[in-house]
Coordinates of C-alpha atoms and ligand atoms in Angstrom, one line a residue:
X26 CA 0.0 0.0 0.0
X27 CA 1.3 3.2 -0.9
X28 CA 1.3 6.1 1.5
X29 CA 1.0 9.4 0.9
X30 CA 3.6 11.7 2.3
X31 CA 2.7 14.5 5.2
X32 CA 1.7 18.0 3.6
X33 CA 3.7 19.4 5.8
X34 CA 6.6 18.2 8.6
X35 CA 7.8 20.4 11.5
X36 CA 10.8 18.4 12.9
X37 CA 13.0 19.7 16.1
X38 CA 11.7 23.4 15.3
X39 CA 12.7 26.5 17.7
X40 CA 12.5 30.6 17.3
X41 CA 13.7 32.9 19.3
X42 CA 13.6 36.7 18.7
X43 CA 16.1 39.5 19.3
X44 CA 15.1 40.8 22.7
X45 CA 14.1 44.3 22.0
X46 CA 13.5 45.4 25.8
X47 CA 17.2 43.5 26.8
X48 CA 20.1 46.7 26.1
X49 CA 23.4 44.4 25.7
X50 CA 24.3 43.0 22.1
X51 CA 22.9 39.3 21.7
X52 CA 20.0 39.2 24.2
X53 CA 17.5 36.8 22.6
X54 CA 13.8 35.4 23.5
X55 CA 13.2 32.0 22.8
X56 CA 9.5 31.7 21.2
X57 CA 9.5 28.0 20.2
X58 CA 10.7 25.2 21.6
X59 CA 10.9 21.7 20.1
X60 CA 7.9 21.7 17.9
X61 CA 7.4 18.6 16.1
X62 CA 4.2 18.4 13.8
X63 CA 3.1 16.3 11.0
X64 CA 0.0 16.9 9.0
X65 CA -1.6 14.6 6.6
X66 CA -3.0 16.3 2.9
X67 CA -6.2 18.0 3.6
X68 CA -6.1 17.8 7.2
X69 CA -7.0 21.0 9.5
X70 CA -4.9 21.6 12.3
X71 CA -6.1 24.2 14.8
X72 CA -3.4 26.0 17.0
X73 CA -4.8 27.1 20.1
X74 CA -3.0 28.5 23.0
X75 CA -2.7 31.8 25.6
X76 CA -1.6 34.8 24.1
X77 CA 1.8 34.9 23.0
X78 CA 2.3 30.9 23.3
X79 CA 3.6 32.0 19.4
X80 CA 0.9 30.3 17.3
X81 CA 1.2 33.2 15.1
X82 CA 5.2 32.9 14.7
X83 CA 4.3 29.0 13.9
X84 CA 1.9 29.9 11.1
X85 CA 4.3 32.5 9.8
X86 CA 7.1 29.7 9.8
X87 CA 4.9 27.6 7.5
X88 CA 4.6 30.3 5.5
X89 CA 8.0 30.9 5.1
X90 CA 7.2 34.7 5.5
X91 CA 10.0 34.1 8.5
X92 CA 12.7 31.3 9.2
X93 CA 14.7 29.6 11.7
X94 CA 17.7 27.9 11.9
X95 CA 16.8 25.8 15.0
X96 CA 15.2 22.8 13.2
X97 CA 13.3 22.4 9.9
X98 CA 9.5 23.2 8.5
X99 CA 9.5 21.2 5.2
X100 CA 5.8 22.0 3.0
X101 CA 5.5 19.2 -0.1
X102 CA 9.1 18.5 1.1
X103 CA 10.8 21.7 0.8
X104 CA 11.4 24.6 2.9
X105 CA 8.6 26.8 2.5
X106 CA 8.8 29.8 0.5
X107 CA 6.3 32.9 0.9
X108 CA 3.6 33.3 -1.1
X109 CA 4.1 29.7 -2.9
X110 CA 1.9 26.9 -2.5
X111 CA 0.1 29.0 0.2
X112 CA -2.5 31.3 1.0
X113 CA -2.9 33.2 4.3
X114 CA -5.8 35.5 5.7
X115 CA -5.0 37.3 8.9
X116 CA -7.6 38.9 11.4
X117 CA -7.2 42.3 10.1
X118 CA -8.8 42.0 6.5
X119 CA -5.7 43.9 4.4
X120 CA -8.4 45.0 1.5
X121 CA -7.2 47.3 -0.9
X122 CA -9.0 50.5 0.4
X123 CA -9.1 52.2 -3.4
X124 CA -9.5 48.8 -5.4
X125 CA -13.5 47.2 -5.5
X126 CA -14.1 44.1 -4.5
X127 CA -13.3 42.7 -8.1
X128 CA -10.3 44.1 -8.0
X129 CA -9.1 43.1 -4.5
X130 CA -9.6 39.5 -5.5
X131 CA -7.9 39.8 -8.7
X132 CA -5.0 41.5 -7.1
X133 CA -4.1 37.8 -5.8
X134 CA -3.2 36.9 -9.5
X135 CA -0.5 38.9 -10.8
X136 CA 1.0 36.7 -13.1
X137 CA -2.4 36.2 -15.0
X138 CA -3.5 38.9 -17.8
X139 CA -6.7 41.0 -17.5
X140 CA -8.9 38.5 -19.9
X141 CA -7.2 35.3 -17.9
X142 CA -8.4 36.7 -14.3
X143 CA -12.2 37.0 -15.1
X144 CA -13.0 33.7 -15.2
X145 CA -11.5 32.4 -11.4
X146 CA -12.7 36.0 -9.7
X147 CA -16.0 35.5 -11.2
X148 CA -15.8 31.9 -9.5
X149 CA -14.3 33.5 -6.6
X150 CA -17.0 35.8 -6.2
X151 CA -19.7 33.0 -6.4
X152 CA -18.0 30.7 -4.2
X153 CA -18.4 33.8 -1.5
X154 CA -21.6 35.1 -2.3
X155 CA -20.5 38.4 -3.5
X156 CA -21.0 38.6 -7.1
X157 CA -23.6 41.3 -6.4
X158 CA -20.8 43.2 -5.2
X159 CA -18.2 42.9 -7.4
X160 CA -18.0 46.9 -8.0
X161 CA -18.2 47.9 -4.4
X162 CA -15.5 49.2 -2.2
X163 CA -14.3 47.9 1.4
X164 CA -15.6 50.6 3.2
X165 CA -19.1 50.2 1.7
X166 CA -18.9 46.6 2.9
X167 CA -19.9 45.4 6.5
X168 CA -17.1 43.6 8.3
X169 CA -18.2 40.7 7.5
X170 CA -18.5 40.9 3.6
X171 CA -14.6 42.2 4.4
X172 CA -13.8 39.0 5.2
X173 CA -15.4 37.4 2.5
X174 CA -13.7 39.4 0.0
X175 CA -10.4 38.6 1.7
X176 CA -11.5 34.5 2.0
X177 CA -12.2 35.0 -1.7
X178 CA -8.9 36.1 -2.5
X179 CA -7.3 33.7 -0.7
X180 CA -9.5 30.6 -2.6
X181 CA -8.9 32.6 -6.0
X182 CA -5.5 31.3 -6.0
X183 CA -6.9 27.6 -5.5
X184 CA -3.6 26.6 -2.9
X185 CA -3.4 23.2 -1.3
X186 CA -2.5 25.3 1.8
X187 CA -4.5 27.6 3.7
X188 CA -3.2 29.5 6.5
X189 CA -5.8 31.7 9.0
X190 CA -4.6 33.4 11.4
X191 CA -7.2 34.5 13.9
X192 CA -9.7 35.0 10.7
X193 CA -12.6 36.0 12.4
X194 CA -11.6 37.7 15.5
X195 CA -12.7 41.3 14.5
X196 CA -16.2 39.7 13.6
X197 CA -18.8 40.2 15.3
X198 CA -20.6 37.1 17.4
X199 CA -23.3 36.2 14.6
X200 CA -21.2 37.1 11.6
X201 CA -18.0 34.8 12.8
X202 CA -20.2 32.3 12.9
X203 CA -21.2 32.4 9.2
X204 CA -18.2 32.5 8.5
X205 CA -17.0 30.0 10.3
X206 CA -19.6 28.1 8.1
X207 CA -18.7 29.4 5.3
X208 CA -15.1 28.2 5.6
X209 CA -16.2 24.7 6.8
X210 CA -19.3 25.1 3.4
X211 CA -16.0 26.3 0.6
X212 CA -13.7 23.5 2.2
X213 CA -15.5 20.3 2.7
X214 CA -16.9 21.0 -0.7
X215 CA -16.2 17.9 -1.8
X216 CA -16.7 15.7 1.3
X217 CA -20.6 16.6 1.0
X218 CA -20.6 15.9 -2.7
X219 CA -18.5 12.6 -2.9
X220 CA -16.1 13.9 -5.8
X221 CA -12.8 12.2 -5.9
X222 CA -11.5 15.1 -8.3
X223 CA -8.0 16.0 -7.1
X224 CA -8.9 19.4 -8.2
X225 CA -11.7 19.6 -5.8
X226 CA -9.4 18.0 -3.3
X227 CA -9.7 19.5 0.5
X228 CA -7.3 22.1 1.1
X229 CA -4.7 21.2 3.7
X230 CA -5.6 24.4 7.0
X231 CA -3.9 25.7 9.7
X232 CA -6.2 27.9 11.8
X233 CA -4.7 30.0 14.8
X234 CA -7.6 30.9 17.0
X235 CA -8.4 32.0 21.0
X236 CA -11.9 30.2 20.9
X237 CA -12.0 27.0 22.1
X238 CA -15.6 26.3 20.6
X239 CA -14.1 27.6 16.8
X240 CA -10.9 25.2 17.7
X241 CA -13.3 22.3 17.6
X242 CA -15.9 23.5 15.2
X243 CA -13.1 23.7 12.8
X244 CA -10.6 21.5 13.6
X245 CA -9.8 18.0 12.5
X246 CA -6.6 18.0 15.5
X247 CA -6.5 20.7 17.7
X248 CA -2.5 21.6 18.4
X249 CA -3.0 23.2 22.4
X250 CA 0.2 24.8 23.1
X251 CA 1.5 26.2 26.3
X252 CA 3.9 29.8 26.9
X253 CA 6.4 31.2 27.2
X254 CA 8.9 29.4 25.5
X255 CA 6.0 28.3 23.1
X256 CA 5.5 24.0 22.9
X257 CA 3.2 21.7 22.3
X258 CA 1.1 20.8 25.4
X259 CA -1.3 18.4 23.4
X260 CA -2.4 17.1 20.4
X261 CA -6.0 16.5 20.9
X262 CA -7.8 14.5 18.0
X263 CA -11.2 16.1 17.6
X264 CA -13.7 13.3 16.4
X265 CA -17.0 15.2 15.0
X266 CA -17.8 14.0 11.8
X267 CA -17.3 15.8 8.4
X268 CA -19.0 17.8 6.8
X269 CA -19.7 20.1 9.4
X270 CA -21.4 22.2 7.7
X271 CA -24.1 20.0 7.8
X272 CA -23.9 18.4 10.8
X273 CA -22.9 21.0 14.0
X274 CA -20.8 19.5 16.3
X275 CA -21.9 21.6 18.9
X276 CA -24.8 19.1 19.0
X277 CA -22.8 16.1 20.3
X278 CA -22.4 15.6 24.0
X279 CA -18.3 14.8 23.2
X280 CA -18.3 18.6 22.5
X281 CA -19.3 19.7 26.3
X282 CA -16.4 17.5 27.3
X283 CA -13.8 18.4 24.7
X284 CA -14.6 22.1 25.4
X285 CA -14.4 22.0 29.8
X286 CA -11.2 19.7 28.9
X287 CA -9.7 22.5 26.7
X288 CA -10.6 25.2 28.9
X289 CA -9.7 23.6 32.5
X290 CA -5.5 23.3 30.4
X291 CA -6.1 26.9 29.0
X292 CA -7.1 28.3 32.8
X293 CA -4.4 26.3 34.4
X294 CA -1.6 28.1 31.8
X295 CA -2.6 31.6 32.6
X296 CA -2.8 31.1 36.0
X297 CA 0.4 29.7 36.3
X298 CA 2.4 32.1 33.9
X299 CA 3.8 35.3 36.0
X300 CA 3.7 37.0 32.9
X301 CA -0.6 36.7 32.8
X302 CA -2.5 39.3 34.4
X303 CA -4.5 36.7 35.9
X304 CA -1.0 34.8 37.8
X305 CA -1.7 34.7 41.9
X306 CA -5.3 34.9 41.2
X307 CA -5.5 30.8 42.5
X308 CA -9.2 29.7 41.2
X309 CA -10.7 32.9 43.0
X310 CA -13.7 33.9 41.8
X311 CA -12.8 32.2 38.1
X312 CA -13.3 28.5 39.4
X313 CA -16.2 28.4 37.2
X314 CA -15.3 29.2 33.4
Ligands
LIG413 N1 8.9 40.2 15.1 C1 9.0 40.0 16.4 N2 10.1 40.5 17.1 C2 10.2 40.2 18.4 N3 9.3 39.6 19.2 C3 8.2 39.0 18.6 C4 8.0 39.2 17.2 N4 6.9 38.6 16.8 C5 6.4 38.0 18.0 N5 7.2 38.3 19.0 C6 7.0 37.9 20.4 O1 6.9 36.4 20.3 C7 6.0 36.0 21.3 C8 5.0 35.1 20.6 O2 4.2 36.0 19.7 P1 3.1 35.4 18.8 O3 2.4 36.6 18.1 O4 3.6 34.3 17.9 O5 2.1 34.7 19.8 P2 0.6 34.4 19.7 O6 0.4 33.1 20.5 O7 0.1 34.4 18.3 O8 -0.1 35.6 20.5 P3 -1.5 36.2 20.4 O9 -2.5 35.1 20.7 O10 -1.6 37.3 21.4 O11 -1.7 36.7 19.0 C9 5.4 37.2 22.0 O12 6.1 37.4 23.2 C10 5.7 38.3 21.0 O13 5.9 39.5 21.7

């Protein structure tokens, strides 16, 4: 049986940064330590984590928008290069603010001519629900239809790698949850419809989030990872089954006990971290998040 080689494998990997605060020459903060990762084709990985546990210096790592030469990130078996392969959308929606909607999309194709971007920005467009406002501009756009533009331009460029980084954090309650099922709708595409068409083939994700009920709507493994230097806590598989976009995992009684499991491992970090504003605070008066 032949077996198909992890999208993407993080072996021995640590960061630090140069220690801005520190005066003398050389002062560095260690970010990462020791991550080791592998994710299957297709597969969503959520990271999940305190702030500044460095899920965002992870994703950007994958990304190859920065590097490190404590261990490896290998993507399709190579060190990742930026803007290759990959996608990313980040909480902040980075729209274009004099380009419409059309445009902003299109914007995520430069090597294709006018005539060739029409057709995948019209698709684009569909696939988001925005062809009605192709000719807008962001700031006649709710936050929401923002985001869509910026998930549109993101699937415009079809990659087998999507990166979100806190995607829907600016969103209000009821519209991060359509997107949320949005994302899930575009993605599992072809797990509702039964194609076997590589083309329609899942995109691998890696979703940074703070919400522990979006780390499990989303997530086929949910990375938890602990501060400060940044590691892996736990790998939790998350069973719900796919598509879940038509079937709500929030409905299964496994989700009550996945979610008090995630937070009572999130509470115990901040509470123990002198850094947190919540350290000394024992259980006092939080015992019952
Ligand atoms: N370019 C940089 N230079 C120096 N320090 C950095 C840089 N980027 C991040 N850091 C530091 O690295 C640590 C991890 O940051 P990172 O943004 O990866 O964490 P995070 O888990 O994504 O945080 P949050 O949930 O708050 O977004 C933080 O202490 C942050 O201040």
């Amino acid at each position: 049986m032949l077996l198909t080689p992890p999208h993407i494998v993080i072996d021995a990997l640590s960061h630090a940064f140069s220690d801005k605060k520190k005066t003398h020459e050389g002062s560095v903060m260690p970010v990462l330590q020791n991550i080791n990762l592998s994710v299957r084709r297709g597969e969503t990985i959520v990271f999940l984590g305190p702030s500044g546990c460095g899920k965002t210096t992870l994703l950007r790592l994958i990304a190859g928008l920065i590097k490190s030469d404590q261990g490896s990130v290998l993507v399709n078996g190579a060190a990742p290069q930026a803007g290759i392969g990959s996608a990313m959308m980040f909480q902040s929606f980075r729209l274009l603010p004099w380009k419409s909607v059309r445009e902003n999309i299109a914007f995520a194709l430069p090597h294709l001519s006018a005539a060739e971007r029409v057709a995948p920005v019209d698709k684009a467009l569909h696939q988001v629900g925005l062809t009605r406002f192709a000719n807008y501009y962001p700031a006649q756009l709710s936050g929401g239809m923002c985001q869509r533009v910026a998930l549109a331009r993101a699937l415009v460029m079809e990659p087998d790698l999507l990166l979100m980084d806190e995607p829907f954090a600016s969103l209000d309650a009821q519209s991060r949850e359509l997107m949320q099922a949005e994302t899930l709708r575009l993605t599992e595409k072809q797990l509702a419809t039964g194609s076997d068409d590589v083309h329609q083939a899942k995109a691998t994700l890696i979703f940074v989030t703070h919400s522990v009920d979006e780390a499990l709507i989303m997530g086929d493994r949910i990375v938890l990872m602990a501060p400060r230097p940044g590691r892996i806590h736990e790998i939790i598989d998350v069973p719900f089954e796919r598509p879940r976009f038509m079937n709500d995992p929030r409905d299964v009684p496994e989700f009550t006990r996945l979610r008090q499991h995630l937070w009572a491992s999130l509470r115990e970090m901040v509470l123990s971290d002198p850094q947190s504003d919540f350290y000394g605070r024992g259980n006092e008066g939080i015992a019952s998040w």
